[in-house]
């Protein structure tokens, strides 16, 4: 597929027929109760569980019967999922609207593997950059790399936004036990001056390395923050020549990097076939490698790769990302669930939901199919979440007794990196308890049996039948973080294939950027854009007035 011959994958008739069967199957399943389904099958917990690539997925607490997954797999086959997976791994231009491959799987292939795109072995290119990153990371971490005044680096500031920020921040929090304690990592994303001011506050310019991460090297927020950091450095060290010892770039745009004043010898490249939200394991992971070191970064890549291989080779009925993707379709399209929750019972994954928001919603928040026709049904649900147990004390009430159906993914690890007393046991017990409470609830009879006054009974009933997955692993290591991210990446791709949409473009974010550019002069007191609407005109006037108020 590509420009000119854009078409939908799969067999339209088979797809339509299976969709119809699933509508009928949904009518049957929607009337079932998880308590009964578990009572009827003593082995349901293990029957609906899969282990792969170091992860364990229990999907038994979903509103499914023995027929559901086979029917959803039939839908996947009718939509051409097998061909779509093969096309991704072969480097075909599956990013149809941008006419290029989406080859993040090449970023974690071992040395010696080959994917040839337009006559070039991209895996070889990947390893060339990985070697360059390793070499640099070793020099910085060992103190061999010196700043302009001869001092070693102690603070690293990653400046980037979206995919050039969320992955690195998330990974830094997740992998803190593996991070070099003598390096202080900071992240700047927002054009809000507070973000940059906070990151620079207290940093010693003589010992600070700025990593400017931007695929395009044109993103307004990143450029503004990078210029601010450049001024801060030059003001402190008194020379433009300091820039080359304190700034490195991660980008696909060598010209813009050079124009900024960064030596391209200190630029770490990647390629247009790496989407921003799929880039944390490319050179965008430089800050991650600086923090955890090349060896642990290799483990991270190995985790990604293990899940890639599972996705590529496992039969769909035993394929973790396929099953997760199909369950998302099941709830979104057949139950009408508008949002999904991801609740890591691991504080170090506090930024994981934010990372997944870009991955899932920028990928699949689409309204037209590959051929430009409107998608005939809903696409990506809103994704949100917070670490447990914190969420239990705020929004879990809605999950248990609210009127919305919100499927939840729980993520938990058997061991803590920093055990204190029995706290990890308490954490795990809470994860299991929430999954049980959502699935099985508490009936009116059980409430009465606890001696509750009759008028309070309806308030204390917990309906249950609220679907959830449990994802388990031994410990949050770099390897397991890699497998977990790849699991969601491939689940997102699976969903996009069912919906027939392009998971790798993001045209919707462009309009806001364009409008912001035209409004900056007006905010600064200059001319209003032609034909500005009355609301925006009024808001600009109000802002001008407020700026003068004390
Ligand atoms: O505006 C959205 C977006 O293009 C994301 O897709 C991307 O991750 C982010 O901006 C940052 O882009 P860049 O790495 O080019 O600065």
PDB file of C-alpha atoms in Angstrom, residues 30 43 62 81 132 366 423 443 468-469 491:
ATOM      1  CA  UNK A  30     -23.544  -8.736  28.172  1.00  0.00           C
ATOM      2  CA  UNK A  43      -9.975 -23.496  35.783  1.00  0.00           C
ATOM      3  CA  UNK A  62     -13.051 -10.068  31.304  1.00  0.00           C
ATOM      4  CA  UNK A  81      -3.705  -8.615  10.891  1.00  0.00           C
ATOM      5  CA  UNK A 132      28.124   6.031  19.089  1.00  0.00           C
ATOM      6  CA  UNK A 366      -8.318   8.948  14.190  1.00  0.00           C
ATOM      7  CA  UNK A 423       4.896  -3.097  52.299  1.00  0.00           C
ATOM      8  CA  UNK A 443     -24.238  -8.426  46.464  1.00  0.00           C
ATOM      9  CA  UNK A 468      -9.880  -6.027  34.205  1.00  0.00           C
ATOM     10  CA  UNK A 469      -6.538  -7.544  33.226  1.00  0.00           C
ATOM     11  CA  UNK A 491      -1.641  -3.813  21.093  1.00  0.00           C
TER      12      UNK A 491
END
